[in-house]
Amino acid sequence: MASREFSITQDVLDRMHPENERFGTVMVSLIRHLHDFIRDVQLTEEEWMAAIQFLTKTGQITTDKRQEFILLSDTLGVSILVDAINHRLPEGATEQTVLGPYYWEGAPRLPMGSDIAKGIKGEPCFFSGQVTSLDGSPIEGVELDVWSGDGEGNYDMQLGSDEMLCRATFTTGNDGKYWFRSIKPFYYPVPDDGPVGDMLRAMGRHPNRPGHTHFIVRAPGHKTIVTHLFPSDSPYLDSDTVFGVKEGLIVDFVRHEPGVAPTGEKVDVPFYTCEYHFQLAPLDVVNA
């Protein structure tokens, strides 16, 4: 019956009659690669059952505030690969990276310059910059969806908060400039108390991400980007567990002694400034 090891693949493919051509293309490739993988490693029944249990646990631990499947995709490098294929941006455009499992849709719309870190731990940081087209022209009406964890790396979802913390949406004026107060992002481990954590330990990998602040930048007539800003002095820049670090997104967060902040307010503790300019590609640019 050894031949059945090879004939079963074609039997499965022969039974497919998909109405959607793209779905058919994807499923044919998936089945072929999955069957080849099983034959390549000579998968045992015990190992296949362990894989089924792993995926079952991944689904069971997933909630509206914890997306274990996204975490699985991120830590296997799949999220960043899909991103790289689908967002081949032209030279000069700000780079994309992973969305991450802590995005919470509907962040409050706040006036430019607001402090989004009220009520959370962390070292004060004043963010500023400008959003422009590739030719340097400022873009009016840019929406910046911003979020991060606190100064210990904990997101509001992890803290059990029903209120959004350290999240906001800002809209730029006709000069494309933005500024707001938050905290310097801190490195942290991704949740490792579930099946993904078990997988990372079995692979001999750590669960840590370098500090980062998330941005989704949307502008009329331009491609939306999902990205991070990483402090240049953060640990784990060279071993981010979700492979999300890109050289162009590493930024110097400049430390200042207590005094007057860029907004004119007095700050009684040391604080940081982060200046970064986003450059967006126009919608009509074909992926390179």
CSV table of N, CA and C in Angstrom, one decimal, residues 122-283:
chain,number,residue,atom,x,y,z
A,122,GLY,N,5.0,55.0,32.8
A,122,GLY,CA,5.9,55.2,31.7
A,122,GLY,C,6.6,56.5,31.7
A,123,GLU,N,7.8,56.6,31.0
A,123,GLU,CA,8.5,57.8,30.9
A,123,GLU,C,7.9,58.7,29.8
A,124,PRO,N,7.6,60.0,30.1
A,124,PRO,CA,7.0,60.8,29.1
A,124,PRO,C,7.8,60.9,27.8
A,125,CYS,N,7.1,60.9,26.7
A,125,CYS,CA,7.7,61.1,25.4
A,125,CYS,C,6.8,61.9,24.5
A,126,PHE,N,7.5,62.9,23.8
A,126,PHE,CA,6.7,63.8,23.0
A,126,PHE,C,7.1,63.4,21.5
A,127,PHE,N,6.1,63.0,20.8
A,127,PHE,CA,6.2,62.5,19.4
A,127,PHE,C,5.9,63.7,18.5
A,128,SER,N,6.6,63.8,17.4
A,128,SER,CA,6.3,64.8,16.4
A,128,SER,C,6.8,64.4,15.0
A,129,GLY,N,6.3,65.1,14.0
A,129,GLY,CA,6.8,64.8,12.7
A,129,GLY,C,5.9,65.3,11.6
A,130,GLN,N,6.0,64.9,10.4
A,130,GLN,CA,5.2,65.3,9.3
A,130,GLN,C,4.9,64.1,8.4
A,131,VAL,N,3.8,64.2,7.8
A,131,VAL,CA,3.4,63.1,6.8
A,131,VAL,C,3.5,63.8,5.4
A,132,THR,N,4.3,63.2,4.5
A,132,THR,CA,4.4,63.8,3.2
A,132,THR,C,4.3,62.7,2.1
A,133,SER,N,4.1,63.2,0.9
A,133,SER,CA,4.2,62.3,-0.3
A,133,SER,C,5.7,62.0,-0.5
A,134,LEU,N,5.9,61.2,-1.5
A,134,LEU,CA,7.3,60.8,-1.8
A,134,LEU,C,8.1,62.0,-2.3
A,135,ASP,N,7.5,63.0,-2.9
A,135,ASP,CA,8.2,64.2,-3.3
A,135,ASP,C,8.4,65.2,-2.3
A,136,GLY,N,7.9,64.9,-1.0
A,136,GLY,CA,8.1,65.8,0.1
A,136,GLY,C,7.0,66.8,0.3
A,137,SER,N,5.9,66.7,-0.5
A,137,SER,CA,4.8,67.6,-0.3
A,137,SER,C,4.0,67.2,0.9
A,138,PRO,N,3.6,68.1,1.8
A,138,PRO,CA,2.8,67.7,3.0
A,138,PRO,C,1.4,67.2,2.5
A,139,ILE,N,0.9,66.3,3.3
A,139,ILE,CA,-0.4,65.7,3.0
A,139,ILE,C,-1.4,66.2,4.0
A,140,GLU,N,-2.5,66.8,3.6
A,140,GLU,CA,-3.6,67.3,4.5
A,140,GLU,C,-4.5,66.2,4.8
A,141,GLY,N,-5.1,66.2,6.1
A,141,GLY,CA,-6.1,65.3,6.5
A,141,GLY,C,-5.7,63.9,6.7
A,142,VAL,N,-4.4,63.7,7.1
A,142,VAL,CA,-3.9,62.4,7.4
A,142,VAL,C,-4.5,61.9,8.7
A,143,GLU,N,-4.9,60.6,8.8
A,143,GLU,CA,-5.4,60.0,10.0
A,143,GLU,C,-4.3,59.1,10.5
A,144,LEU,N,-3.9,59.4,11.8
A,144,LEU,CA,-2.9,58.6,12.5
A,144,LEU,C,-3.6,57.9,13.6
A,145,ASP,N,-3.6,56.6,13.5
A,145,ASP,CA,-4.2,55.7,14.6
A,145,ASP,C,-3.0,55.2,15.4
A,146,VAL,N,-2.8,55.6,16.6
A,146,VAL,CA,-1.6,55.4,17.4
A,146,VAL,C,-2.0,54.5,18.7
A,147,TRP,N,-1.1,53.6,19.0
A,147,TRP,CA,-1.3,52.9,20.3
A,147,TRP,C,0.1,52.2,20.7
A,148,SER,N,0.2,51.9,22.0
A,148,SER,CA,1.3,51.2,22.5
A,148,SER,C,1.0,50.6,23.9
A,149,GLY,N,1.9,49.8,24.4
A,149,GLY,CA,1.7,49.4,25.8
A,149,GLY,C,2.2,50.5,26.7
A,150,ASP,N,2.2,50.2,28.0
A,150,ASP,CA,2.6,51.1,29.0
A,150,ASP,C,4.1,51.0,29.2
A,151,GLY,N,4.7,51.7,30.2
A,151,GLY,CA,6.1,51.7,30.4
A,151,GLY,C,6.7,50.4,30.9
A,152,GLU,N,5.8,49.4,31.1
A,152,GLU,CA,6.3,48.1,31.5
A,152,GLU,C,6.0,47.1,30.4
A,153,GLY,N,5.4,47.6,29.3
A,153,GLY,CA,5.2,46.7,28.1
A,153,GLY,C,3.8,46.1,28.1
A,154,ASN,N,2.9,46.6,29.0
A,154,ASN,CA,1.6,46.0,29.2
A,154,ASN,C,0.5,46.8,28.4
A,155,TYR,N,-0.3,46.2,27.5
A,155,TYR,CA,-1.3,46.9,26.8
A,155,TYR,C,-2.6,46.9,27.7
A,156,ASP,N,-3.5,47.8,27.4
A,156,ASP,CA,-4.7,47.9,28.1
A,156,ASP,C,-5.5,46.6,28.2
A,157,MET,N,-5.5,45.9,27.1
A,157,MET,CA,-6.2,44.6,27.0
A,157,MET,C,-5.6,43.6,28.0
A,158,GLN,N,-4.3,43.6,28.2
A,158,GLN,CA,-3.7,42.7,29.1
A,158,GLN,C,-4.0,43.1,30.6
A,159,LEU,N,-4.2,44.4,30.8
A,159,LEU,CA,-4.5,44.9,32.1
A,159,LEU,C,-5.9,44.7,32.5
A,160,GLY,N,-6.7,44.2,31.6
A,160,GLY,CA,-8.1,44.0,31.9
A,160,GLY,C,-9.0,45.2,31.8
A,161,SER,N,-8.5,46.2,31.2
A,161,SER,CA,-9.2,47.5,31.1
A,161,SER,C,-10.3,47.5,30.0
A,162,ASP,N,-11.5,47.9,30.4
A,162,ASP,CA,-12.5,48.1,29.4
A,162,ASP,C,-12.4,49.5,28.7
A,163,GLU,N,-11.5,50.3,29.2
A,163,GLU,CA,-11.3,51.6,28.7
A,163,GLU,C,-10.0,51.6,27.8
A,164,MET,N,-10.0,52.2,26.7
A,164,MET,CA,-8.8,52.3,25.9
A,164,MET,C,-7.8,53.2,26.5
A,165,LEU,N,-6.6,52.7,26.7
A,165,LEU,CA,-5.5,53.4,27.3
A,165,LEU,C,-4.3,53.5,26.3
A,166,CYS,N,-3.7,54.6,26.3
A,166,CYS,CA,-2.6,54.9,25.4
A,166,CYS,C,-2.9,54.6,23.9
A,167,ARG,N,-4.1,55.0,23.5
A,167,ARG,CA,-4.6,54.9,22.1
A,167,ARG,C,-5.3,56.2,21.7
A,168,ALA,N,-5.1,56.5,20.5
A,168,ALA,CA,-5.8,57.7,20.0
A,168,ALA,C,-5.8,57.8,18.5
A,169,THR,N,-6.7,58.5,17.9
A,169,THR,CA,-6.6,58.8,16.5
A,169,THR,C,-6.5,60.3,16.3
A,170,PHE,N,-5.5,60.8,15.5
A,170,PHE,CA,-5.3,62.2,15.2
A,170,PHE,C,-5.5,62.5,13.7
A,171,THR,N,-5.8,63.7,13.4
A,171,THR,CA,-5.9,64.1,12.0
A,171,THR,C,-5.1,65.4,11.8
A,172,THR,N,-4.2,65.3,10.8
A,172,THR,CA,-3.4,66.4,10.5
A,172,THR,C,-4.1,67.6,9.8
A,173,GLY,N,-3.5,68.8,9.9
A,173,GLY,CA,-4.0,69.9,9.1
A,173,GLY,C,-3.4,69.9,7.8
A,174,ASN,N,-3.4,71.1,7.1
A,174,ASN,CA,-2.9,71.1,5.7
A,174,ASN,C,-1.4,71.1,5.6
A,175,ASP,N,-0.7,71.2,6.7
A,175,ASP,CA,0.8,71.1,6.7
A,175,ASP,C,1.3,69.6,6.9
A,176,GLY,N,0.3,68.7,7.2
A,176,GLY,CA,0.7,67.3,7.4
A,176,GLY,C,1.4,67.0,8.7
A,177,LYS,N,1.5,68.0,9.6
A,177,LYS,CA,2.3,67.8,10.8
A,177,LYS,C,1.5,67.2,11.9
A,178,TYR,N,2.1,66.4,12.8
A,178,TYR,CA,1.5,65.8,13.9
A,178,TYR,C,2.4,65.9,15.2
A,179,TRP,N,1.7,65.9,16.3
A,179,TRP,CA,2.5,65.9,17.6
A,179,TRP,C,1.5,65.5,18.7
A,180,PHE,N,2.0,64.7,19.6
A,180,PHE,CA,1.2,64.3,20.8
A,180,PHE,C,2.2,63.8,21.9
A,181,ARG,N,1.6,63.6,23.0
A,181,ARG,CA,2.4,63.2,24.2
A,181,ARG,C,2.0,61.7,24.5
A,182,SER,N,3.0,60.9,24.7
A,182,SER,CA,2.7,59.5,25.1
A,182,SER,C,3.8,59.1,26.1
A,183,ILE,N,4.3,57.8,26.0
A,183,ILE,CA,5.4,57.4,26.8
A,183,ILE,C,6.4,56.7,25.8
A,184,LYS,N,7.7,56.6,26.3
A,184,LYS,CA,8.7,55.9,25.6
A,184,LYS,C,8.3,54.4,25.6
A,185,PRO,N,8.2,53.8,24.5
A,185,PRO,CA,7.7,52.3,24.6
A,185,PRO,C,8.8,51.4,25.1
A,186,PHE,N,8.3,50.4,25.8
A,186,PHE,CA,9.2,49.5,26.6
A,186,PHE,C,9.1,48.1,26.0
A,187,TYR,N,10.2,47.4,26.0
A,187,TYR,CA,10.2,46.0,25.5
A,187,TYR,C,9.3,45.1,26.3
A,188,TYR,N,8.9,44.0,25.8
A,188,TYR,CA,8.0,43.2,26.5
A,188,TYR,C,7.9,41.8,25.9
A,189,PRO,N,7.5,40.8,26.6
A,189,PRO,CA,7.3,39.4,26.0
A,189,PRO,C,5.9,39.4,25.5
A,190,VAL,N,5.7,38.7,24.3
A,190,VAL,CA,4.3,38.4,23.9
A,190,VAL,C,3.7,37.4,24.9
A,191,PRO,N,2.4,37.3,24.9
A,191,PRO,CA,1.8,36.3,25.8
A,191,PRO,C,2.4,34.9,25.6
A,192,ASP,N,3.0,34.4,26.6
A,192,ASP,CA,3.6,33.0,26.4
A,192,ASP,C,3.0,32.0,27.3
A,193,ASP,N,1.7,32.3,27.8
A,193,ASP,CA,1.1,31.3,28.7
A,193,ASP,C,0.1,30.4,28.0
A,194,GLY,N,0.2,30.5,26.6
A,194,GLY,CA,-0.7,29.7,25.8
A,194,GLY,C,0.1,28.8,24.9
A,195,PRO,N,-0.6,28.2,23.9
A,195,PRO,CA,0.1,27.3,22.9
A,195,PRO,C,1.3,27.9,22.2
A,196,VAL,N,1.2,29.2,21.8
A,196,VAL,CA,2.3,29.8,21.1
A,196,VAL,C,3.5,29.9,22.0
A,197,GLY,N,3.3,30.2,23.3
A,197,GLY,CA,4.4,30.2,24.2
A,197,GLY,C,5.1,28.9,24.3
A,198,ASP,N,4.2,27.8,24.4
A,198,ASP,CA,4.8,26.5,24.5
A,198,ASP,C,5.6,26.2,23.2
A,199,MET,N,5.1,26.6,22.1
A,199,MET,CA,5.9,26.4,20.8
A,199,MET,C,7.2,27.1,20.8
A,200,LEU,N,7.2,28.4,21.3
A,200,LEU,CA,8.5,29.1,21.3
A,200,LEU,C,9.5,28.5,22.2
A,201,ARG,N,9.1,28.0,23.4
A,201,ARG,CA,10.0,27.3,24.3
A,201,ARG,C,10.5,26.1,23.7
A,202,ALA,N,9.7,25.3,23.0
A,202,ALA,CA,10.1,24.1,22.4
A,202,ALA,C,11.1,24.4,21.2
A,203,MET,N,11.0,25.5,20.6
A,203,MET,CA,11.9,25.9,19.5
A,203,MET,C,13.2,26.5,20.1
A,204,GLY,N,13.3,26.8,21.4
A,204,GLY,CA,14.4,27.4,22.0
A,204,GLY,C,14.5,28.9,21.7
A,205,ARG,N,13.3,29.5,21.6
A,205,ARG,CA,13.3,30.9,21.3
A,205,ARG,C,12.7,31.7,22.5
A,206,HIS,N,13.1,33.0,22.6
A,206,HIS,CA,12.5,33.9,23.6
A,206,HIS,C,11.3,34.5,23.0
A,207,PRO,N,10.4,35.1,23.9
A,207,PRO,CA,9.1,35.6,23.5
A,207,PRO,C,9.1,37.2,23.3
A,208,ASN,N,10.3,37.8,23.4
A,208,ASN,CA,10.4,39.2,23.6
A,208,ASN,C,10.3,40.0,22.3
A,209,ARG,N,9.7,41.2,22.4
A,209,ARG,CA,9.6,42.2,21.3
A,209,ARG,C,10.4,43.5,21.8
A,210,PRO,N,11.1,44.1,21.0
A,210,PRO,CA,11.7,45.4,21.4
A,210,PRO,C,10.6,46.4,21.6
A,211,GLY,N,10.9,47.5,22.3
A,211,GLY,CA,9.9,48.6,22.5
A,211,GLY,C,9.4,49.1,21.2
A,212,HIS,N,8.2,49.5,21.1
A,212,HIS,CA,7.7,50.1,19.8
A,212,HIS,C,6.4,50.8,20.1
A,213,THR,N,6.1,51.8,19.3
A,213,THR,CA,4.8,52.5,19.2
A,213,THR,C,4.2,52.2,17.9
A,214,HIS,N,2.9,51.8,17.9
A,214,HIS,CA,2.2,51.4,16.7
A,214,HIS,C,1.6,52.7,16.0
A,215,PHE,N,1.6,52.6,14.6
A,215,PHE,CA,0.9,53.6,13.9
A,215,PHE,C,0.2,53.0,12.7
A,216,ILE,N,-1.0,53.4,12.4
A,216,ILE,CA,-1.7,53.1,11.1
A,216,ILE,C,-1.8,54.5,10.5
A,217,VAL,N,-1.3,54.7,9.4
A,217,VAL,CA,-1.3,56.1,8.7
A,217,VAL,C,-2.1,56.0,7.5
A,218,ARG,N,-3.3,56.7,7.5
A,218,ARG,CA,-4.2,56.7,6.3
A,218,ARG,C,-4.3,58.1,5.8
A,219,ALA,N,-4.2,58.2,4.4
A,219,ALA,CA,-4.3,59.6,3.8
A,219,ALA,C,-5.0,59.4,2.5
A,220,PRO,N,-5.9,60.4,2.1
A,220,PRO,CA,-6.6,60.4,0.9
A,220,PRO,C,-5.6,60.3,-0.3
A,221,GLY,N,-5.8,59.4,-1.2
A,221,GLY,CA,-5.0,59.3,-2.4
A,221,GLY,C,-3.7,58.6,-2.2
A,222,HIS,N,-3.4,58.0,-1.0
A,222,HIS,CA,-2.2,57.4,-0.7
A,222,HIS,C,-2.4,56.0,-0.1
A,223,LYS,N,-1.4,55.2,-0.2
A,223,LYS,CA,-1.5,53.8,0.4
A,223,LYS,C,-1.4,53.9,1.9
A,224,THR,N,-2.3,53.2,2.6
A,224,THR,CA,-2.3,53.1,4.0
A,224,THR,C,-1.1,52.2,4.5
A,225,ILE,N,-0.4,52.7,5.5
A,225,ILE,CA,0.7,51.8,6.1
A,225,ILE,C,0.4,51.5,7.5
A,226,VAL,N,0.8,50.3,7.9
A,226,VAL,CA,0.7,49.8,9.3
A,226,VAL,C,2.2,49.6,9.7
A,227,THR,N,2.6,50.3,10.7
A,227,THR,CA,4.0,50.3,11.0
A,227,THR,C,4.3,50.6,12.5
A,228,HIS,N,5.5,50.5,12.9
A,228,HIS,CA,6.0,50.8,14.3
A,228,HIS,C,7.1,51.8,14.2
A,229,LEU,N,7.4,52.5,15.4
A,229,LEU,CA,8.6,53.2,15.6
A,229,LEU,C,9.3,52.5,16.8
A,230,PHE,N,10.6,52.1,16.6
A,230,PHE,CA,11.4,51.4,17.6
A,230,PHE,C,12.5,52.3,18.2
A,231,PRO,N,12.6,52.4,19.5
A,231,PRO,CA,13.7,53.2,20.1
A,231,PRO,C,15.0,52.5,19.8
A,232,SER,N,16.0,53.3,19.4
A,232,SER,CA,17.3,52.7,18.9
A,232,SER,C,18.1,52.0,20.1
A,233,ASP,N,17.7,52.3,21.3
A,233,ASP,CA,18.4,51.7,22.5
A,233,ASP,C,17.6,50.6,23.1
A,234,SER,N,16.6,50.1,22.4
A,234,SER,CA,15.8,49.0,23.0
A,234,SER,C,16.5,47.6,22.8
A,235,PRO,N,16.4,46.8,23.8
A,235,PRO,CA,16.8,45.4,23.6
A,235,PRO,C,16.0,44.7,22.6
A,236,TYR,N,16.5,43.6,22.1
A,236,TYR,CA,15.8,42.7,21.2
A,236,TYR,C,15.5,43.2,19.8
A,237,LEU,N,16.2,44.3,19.4
A,237,LEU,CA,16.0,44.8,18.0
A,237,LEU,C,16.5,43.8,17.0
A,238,ASP,N,17.5,43.0,17.4
A,238,ASP,CA,18.1,42.0,16.5
A,238,ASP,C,17.5,40.6,16.6
A,239,SER,N,16.5,40.5,17.5
A,239,SER,CA,15.9,39.2,17.6
A,239,SER,C,14.4,39.3,18.0
A,240,ASP,N,13.7,40.3,17.4
A,240,ASP,CA,12.3,40.5,17.6
A,240,ASP,C,11.6,39.1,17.4
A,241,THR,N,10.8,38.7,18.3
A,241,THR,CA,10.1,37.4,18.2
A,241,THR,C,9.1,37.3,17.0
A,242,VAL,N,8.7,38.5,16.5
A,242,VAL,CA,7.7,38.5,15.4
A,242,VAL,C,8.3,39.0,14.1
A,243,PHE,N,9.7,39.2,14.2
A,243,PHE,CA,10.4,39.6,12.9
A,243,PHE,C,10.0,40.9,12.3
A,244,GLY,N,9.5,41.8,13.2
A,244,GLY,CA,8.9,43.1,12.7
A,244,GLY,C,9.8,44.2,12.6
A,245,VAL,N,11.1,44.1,13.0
A,245,VAL,CA,12.0,45.3,13.0
A,245,VAL,C,12.5,45.5,11.6
A,246,LYS,N,12.5,46.8,11.2
A,246,LYS,CA,13.1,47.2,9.9
A,246,LYS,C,14.0,48.4,10.2
A,247,GLU,N,15.1,48.4,9.5
A,247,GLU,CA,16.1,49.5,9.8
A,247,GLU,C,15.6,50.9,9.8
A,248,GLY,N,14.7,51.2,8.8
A,248,GLY,CA,14.2,52.5,8.6
A,248,GLY,C,13.2,52.9,9.7
A,249,LEU,N,12.8,52.0,10.5
A,249,LEU,CA,11.8,52.3,11.6
A,249,LEU,C,12.5,52.4,13.0
A,250,ILE,N,13.8,52.3,13.0
A,250,ILE,CA,14.5,52.5,14.3
A,250,ILE,C,14.9,53.9,14.4
A,251,VAL,N,14.5,54.5,15.5
A,251,VAL,CA,14.6,56.0,15.7
A,251,VAL,C,15.3,56.3,17.1
A,252,ASP,N,16.1,57.3,17.1
A,252,ASP,CA,16.7,57.8,18.3
A,252,ASP,C,15.6,58.5,19.1
A,253,PHE,N,15.3,58.0,20.3
A,253,PHE,CA,14.5,58.7,21.3
A,253,PHE,C,15.4,59.5,22.2
A,254,VAL,N,15.4,60.8,22.1
A,254,VAL,CA,16.3,61.7,22.7
A,254,VAL,C,15.9,62.0,24.2
A,255,ARG,N,16.8,61.8,25.1
A,255,ARG,CA,16.4,62.0,26.5
A,255,ARG,C,16.7,63.5,26.9
A,256,HIS,N,15.8,64.1,27.7
A,256,HIS,CA,16.0,65.4,28.2
A,256,HIS,C,15.8,65.5,29.7
A,257,GLU,N,16.5,66.3,30.3
A,257,GLU,CA,16.3,66.5,31.8
A,257,GLU,C,15.0,67.3,32.0
A,258,PRO,N,14.5,67.2,33.3
A,258,PRO,CA,13.3,68.0,33.6
A,258,PRO,C,13.3,69.4,33.1
A,259,GLY,N,12.2,69.9,32.5
A,259,GLY,CA,12.2,71.2,32.0
A,259,GLY,C,11.0,71.5,31.1
A,260,VAL,N,11.2,72.3,30.2
A,260,VAL,CA,10.1,72.7,29.3
A,260,VAL,C,10.1,71.8,28.1
A,261,ALA,N,8.9,71.2,27.8
A,261,ALA,CA,8.8,70.2,26.7
A,261,ALA,C,8.5,71.0,25.4
A,262,PRO,N,8.6,70.3,24.3
A,262,PRO,CA,8.4,71.0,23.0
A,262,PRO,C,7.0,71.6,22.9
A,263,THR,N,6.0,71.1,23.7
A,263,THR,CA,4.7,71.7,23.7
A,263,THR,C,4.6,73.0,24.5
A,264,GLY,N,5.6,73.3,25.3
A,264,GLY,CA,5.6,74.5,26.1
A,264,GLY,C,5.3,74.1,27.6
A,265,GLU,N,4.8,72.9,27.8
A,265,GLU,CA,4.5,72.5,29.2
A,265,GLU,C,5.7,72.2,30.0
A,266,LYS,N,5.6,72.4,31.3
A,266,LYS,CA,6.7,72.0,32.2
A,266,LYS,C,6.6,70.6,32.6
A,267,VAL,N,7.7,69.9,32.5
A,267,VAL,CA,7.8,68.5,32.9
A,267,VAL,C,8.8,68.3,34.0
A,268,ASP,N,8.3,67.7,35.1
A,268,ASP,CA,9.1,67.6,36.4
A,268,ASP,C,10.0,66.4,36.4
A,269,VAL,N,10.0,65.6,35.4
A,269,VAL,CA,10.8,64.4,35.4
A,269,VAL,C,11.5,64.3,34.0
A,270,PRO,N,12.6,63.5,33.9
A,270,PRO,CA,13.2,63.4,32.6
A,270,PRO,C,12.2,62.9,31.5
A,271,PHE,N,12.3,63.4,30.3
A,271,PHE,CA,11.4,63.0,29.3
A,271,PHE,C,12.2,62.8,28.0
A,272,TYR,N,11.5,62.3,27.0
A,272,TYR,CA,12.1,62.0,25.7
A,272,TYR,C,11.3,62.7,24.6
A,273,THR,N,12.0,62.8,23.5
A,273,THR,CA,11.4,63.3,22.2
A,273,THR,C,11.7,62.3,21.1
A,274,CYS,N,10.7,62.2,20.2
A,274,CYS,CA,10.9,61.3,19.1
A,274,CYS,C,10.3,62.0,17.9
A,275,GLU,N,11.2,62.3,16.9
A,275,GLU,CA,10.8,63.0,15.7
A,275,GLU,C,10.9,62.0,14.5
A,276,TYR,N,9.8,61.8,13.8
A,276,TYR,CA,9.8,60.9,12.7
A,276,TYR,C,8.9,61.4,11.6
A,277,HIS,N,9.3,61.4,10.3
A,277,HIS,CA,8.6,61.8,9.2
A,277,HIS,C,8.1,60.6,8.4
A,278,PHE,N,6.8,60.5,8.2
A,278,PHE,CA,6.3,59.4,7.4
A,278,PHE,C,6.2,59.9,5.9
A,279,GLN,N,6.6,59.0,5.0
A,279,GLN,CA,6.4,59.3,3.6
A,279,GLN,C,5.5,58.2,3.0
A,280,LEU,N,4.4,58.6,2.3
A,280,LEU,CA,3.5,57.7,1.8
A,280,LEU,C,3.5,57.6,0.3
A,281,ALA,N,3.3,56.4,-0.2
A,281,ALA,CA,3.2,56.2,-1.7
A,281,ALA,C,1.8,56.5,-2.2
A,282,PRO,N,1.7,57.0,-3.4
A,282,PRO,CA,0.4,57.2,-3.9
A,282,PRO,C,-0.3,55.9,-4.3
A,283,LEU,N,-1.6,55.9,-4.3
A,283,LEU,CA,-2.4,54.7,-4.6
A,283,LEU,C,-2.1,54.1,-6.0
